[in-house]
Every structure is written in C-alpha cells, then in structure tokens.
Coordinates of N, CA and C in Angstrom, one line a residue:
M1 N 0.9 -1.2 0.0 CA 0.0 0.0 0.0 C 0.9 1.2 0.0
D2 N 0.6 2.2 -0.9 CA 1.5 3.4 -0.9 C 1.0 4.5 0.0
V3 N 1.7 5.5 0.1 CA 1.5 6.6 1.1 C 0.2 7.3 0.7
T4 N -0.1 7.5 -0.6 CA -1.3 8.2 -0.9 C -2.6 7.4 -0.6
G5 N -2.5 6.1 -0.7 CA -3.6 5.2 -0.3 C -3.9 5.3 1.2
I6 N -2.8 5.4 2.0 CA -3.0 5.5 3.5 C -3.6 6.9 3.8
A7 N -3.1 7.9 3.1 CA -3.6 9.3 3.4 C -5.1 9.4 3.0
A8 N -5.4 8.7 1.8 CA -6.8 8.7 1.4 C -7.7 8.0 2.4
I9 N -7.3 6.9 3.0 CA -8.1 6.2 4.0 C -8.2 7.0 5.2
A10 N -7.1 7.7 5.7 CA -7.2 8.5 6.9 C -8.1 9.7 6.7
T11 N -8.1 10.3 5.5 CA -9.0 11.4 5.2 C -10.4 10.9 5.2
S12 N -10.7 9.8 4.6 CA -12.0 9.2 4.6 C -12.5 8.9 5.9
L13 N -11.7 8.4 6.8 CA -12.1 8.1 8.2 C -12.4 9.3 9.0
A14 N -11.6 10.4 8.7 CA -11.8 11.6 9.5 C -13.1 12.3 9.0
Q15 N -13.4 12.2 7.7 CA -14.7 12.8 7.2 C -15.9 12.0 7.8
Q16 N -15.7 10.7 7.8 CA -16.8 9.8 8.4 C -17.1 10.2 9.9
S17 N -16.0 10.4 10.6 CA -16.1 10.7 12.0 C -16.8 12.0 12.2
T18 N -16.5 13.0 11.4 CA -17.1 14.3 11.4 C -18.6 14.2 11.1
S19 N -18.9 13.4 10.1 CA -20.3 13.2 9.7 C -21.1 12.5 10.8
D20 N -20.5 11.5 11.4 CA -21.1 10.9 12.5 C -21.4 11.8 13.7
Q21 N -20.5 12.7 14.0 CA -20.7 13.7 15.1 C -21.8 14.6 14.7
V22 N -21.9 15.1 13.5 CA -22.9 16.0 13.1 C -24.3 15.3 13.2
N23 N -24.3 14.0 12.7 CA -25.6 13.2 12.8 C -26.0 13.1 14.2
I24 N -25.1 12.8 15.1 CA -25.4 12.6 16.6 C -26.0 14.0 17.1
L25 N -25.4 15.1 16.8 CA -25.9 16.4 17.3 C -27.2 16.7 16.7
V26 N -27.5 16.4 15.5 CA -28.8 16.6 14.9 C -29.9 15.7 15.6
L27 N -29.5 14.5 15.9 CA -30.4 13.5 16.6 C -30.7 14.0 18.0
K28 N -29.7 14.5 18.7 CA -29.9 15.0 20.1 C -30.8 16.3 20.0
K29 N -30.6 17.1 19.0 CA -31.5 18.3 19.0 C -32.9 17.9 18.7
A30 N -33.1 16.9 17.8 CA -34.5 16.4 17.5 C -35.1 15.8 18.7
L31 N -34.3 15.0 19.5 CA -34.9 14.4 20.7 C -35.2 15.5 21.8
N32 N -34.4 16.5 21.9 CA -34.7 17.6 22.8 C -36.0 18.3 22.4
S33 N -36.1 18.5 21.1 CA -37.3 19.2 20.6 C -38.6 18.3 20.9
Q34 N -38.5 17.0 20.7 CA -39.6 16.1 20.9 C -40.0 16.1 22.4
A35 N -38.9 16.1 23.3 CA -39.2 16.1 24.7 C -39.9 17.4 25.2
T36 N -39.5 18.5 24.6 CA -40.1 19.8 24.9 C -41.6 19.8 24.5
L37 N -41.9 19.3 23.3 CA -43.2 19.2 22.8 C -44.1 18.3 23.6
A38 N -43.5 17.1 24.0 CA -44.2 16.2 24.8 C -44.6 16.8 26.2
A39 N -43.6 17.5 26.8 CA -43.9 18.1 28.1 C -45.0 19.2 27.9
G40 N -45.0 19.9 26.8 CA -46.0 20.9 26.6 C -47.4 20.2 26.5
L41 N -47.5 19.1 25.8 CA -48.7 18.4 25.7 C -49.2 17.8 27.0
L42 N -48.3 17.3 27.8 CA -48.7 16.8 29.1 C -49.2 17.9 30.0
N43 N -48.5 19.1 29.9 CA -49.0 20.2 30.8 C -50.3 20.8 30.3
A44 N -50.7 20.5 29.0 CA -51.9 21.0 28.5 C -53.1 20.1 28.9
L45 N -52.9 19.0 29.4 CA -53.9 18.1 29.8 C -54.7 18.6 31.0
P46 N -56.0 18.5 31.0 CA -56.7 19.0 32.2 C -56.4 18.1 33.4
A47 N -56.6 18.7 34.6 CA -56.4 17.9 35.8 C -57.5 16.8 35.9
P48 N -57.1 15.6 36.4 CA -58.1 14.6 36.5 C -59.1 14.9 37.6
T49 N -60.3 14.4 37.3 CA -61.4 14.7 38.3 C -61.4 13.6 39.3
P50 N -61.6 14.0 40.6 CA -61.6 12.9 41.6 C -62.7 11.9 41.5
A51 N -62.5 10.7 41.9 CA -63.5 9.7 41.9 C -64.6 10.0 42.8
P52 N -65.9 9.7 42.5 CA -67.0 10.0 43.5 C -66.8 9.2 44.7
T53 N -67.2 9.8 45.8 CA -67.1 9.1 47.1 C -68.3 8.2 47.2
L54 N -68.1 7.0 47.7 CA -69.2 6.0 47.9 C -69.9 6.2 49.3
T55 N -71.2 6.2 49.3 CA -71.9 6.3 50.6 C -71.8 4.9 51.2
S56 N -72.2 4.8 52.5 CA -72.1 3.5 53.2 C -73.0 2.4 52.6
S57 N -74.0 2.8 51.9 CA -74.9 1.8 51.3 C -74.6 1.4 49.9
M58 N -73.6 2.1 49.3 CA -73.3 1.9 47.9 C -72.2 0.9 47.7
G59 N -72.3 0.0 46.8 CA -71.2 -0.9 46.4 C -71.1 -2.2 47.3
H60 N -72.1 -2.4 48.1 CA -72.1 -3.6 49.0 C -72.9 -4.7 48.5
T61 N -73.9 -4.4 47.7 CA -74.8 -5.4 47.2 C -75.0 -5.4 45.7
I62 N -75.3 -6.5 45.1 CA -75.5 -6.6 43.6 C -76.9 -7.1 43.4
D63 N -77.6 -6.4 42.6 CA -79.0 -6.8 42.2 C -78.9 -7.8 41.0
T64 N -79.2 -9.0 41.3 CA -79.0 -10.1 40.3 C -80.3 -10.4 39.5
T65 N -81.4 -9.8 39.9 CA -82.7 -10.0 39.2 C -82.9 -9.0 38.1
A66 N -83.4 -9.5 37.0 CA -83.6 -8.6 35.9 C -85.0 -8.6 35.5

C-alpha cells in the first residue's frame, strides 16, 4: 500500500467521524425538541377529576334479578 492510499483512507475516516458527530448532534437536537413538545402536551392536559365518594350503602350489594 502506498502513502497516498494510506492518506486517502485517513482522510475518509476523518470525514466519516465528522459526519457521525454531526448526525449525533442533529439527533440530540431532535430528541430535545420532541421532549419539549411532549412536556407541553402533558402540561396542557386537564387535571383529573376525583372519583366520586361512595356512601355506606353503595357498592355492597349486587342486584341479580332482571
């Protein structure tokens, strides 16, 4: 293998590494954007309504006749 071949491989690997770093940064930015949007959607949900309280006579018997 000659010197120019080795230099070409080294240059190619350096460019690939730079490309990988850029892709990772873009992915991180997209994930942060999605997290922000998801948090906004969760904050926009209305508060849950409390369950009705049962009186002492409710929920103890089942009417099985129809």
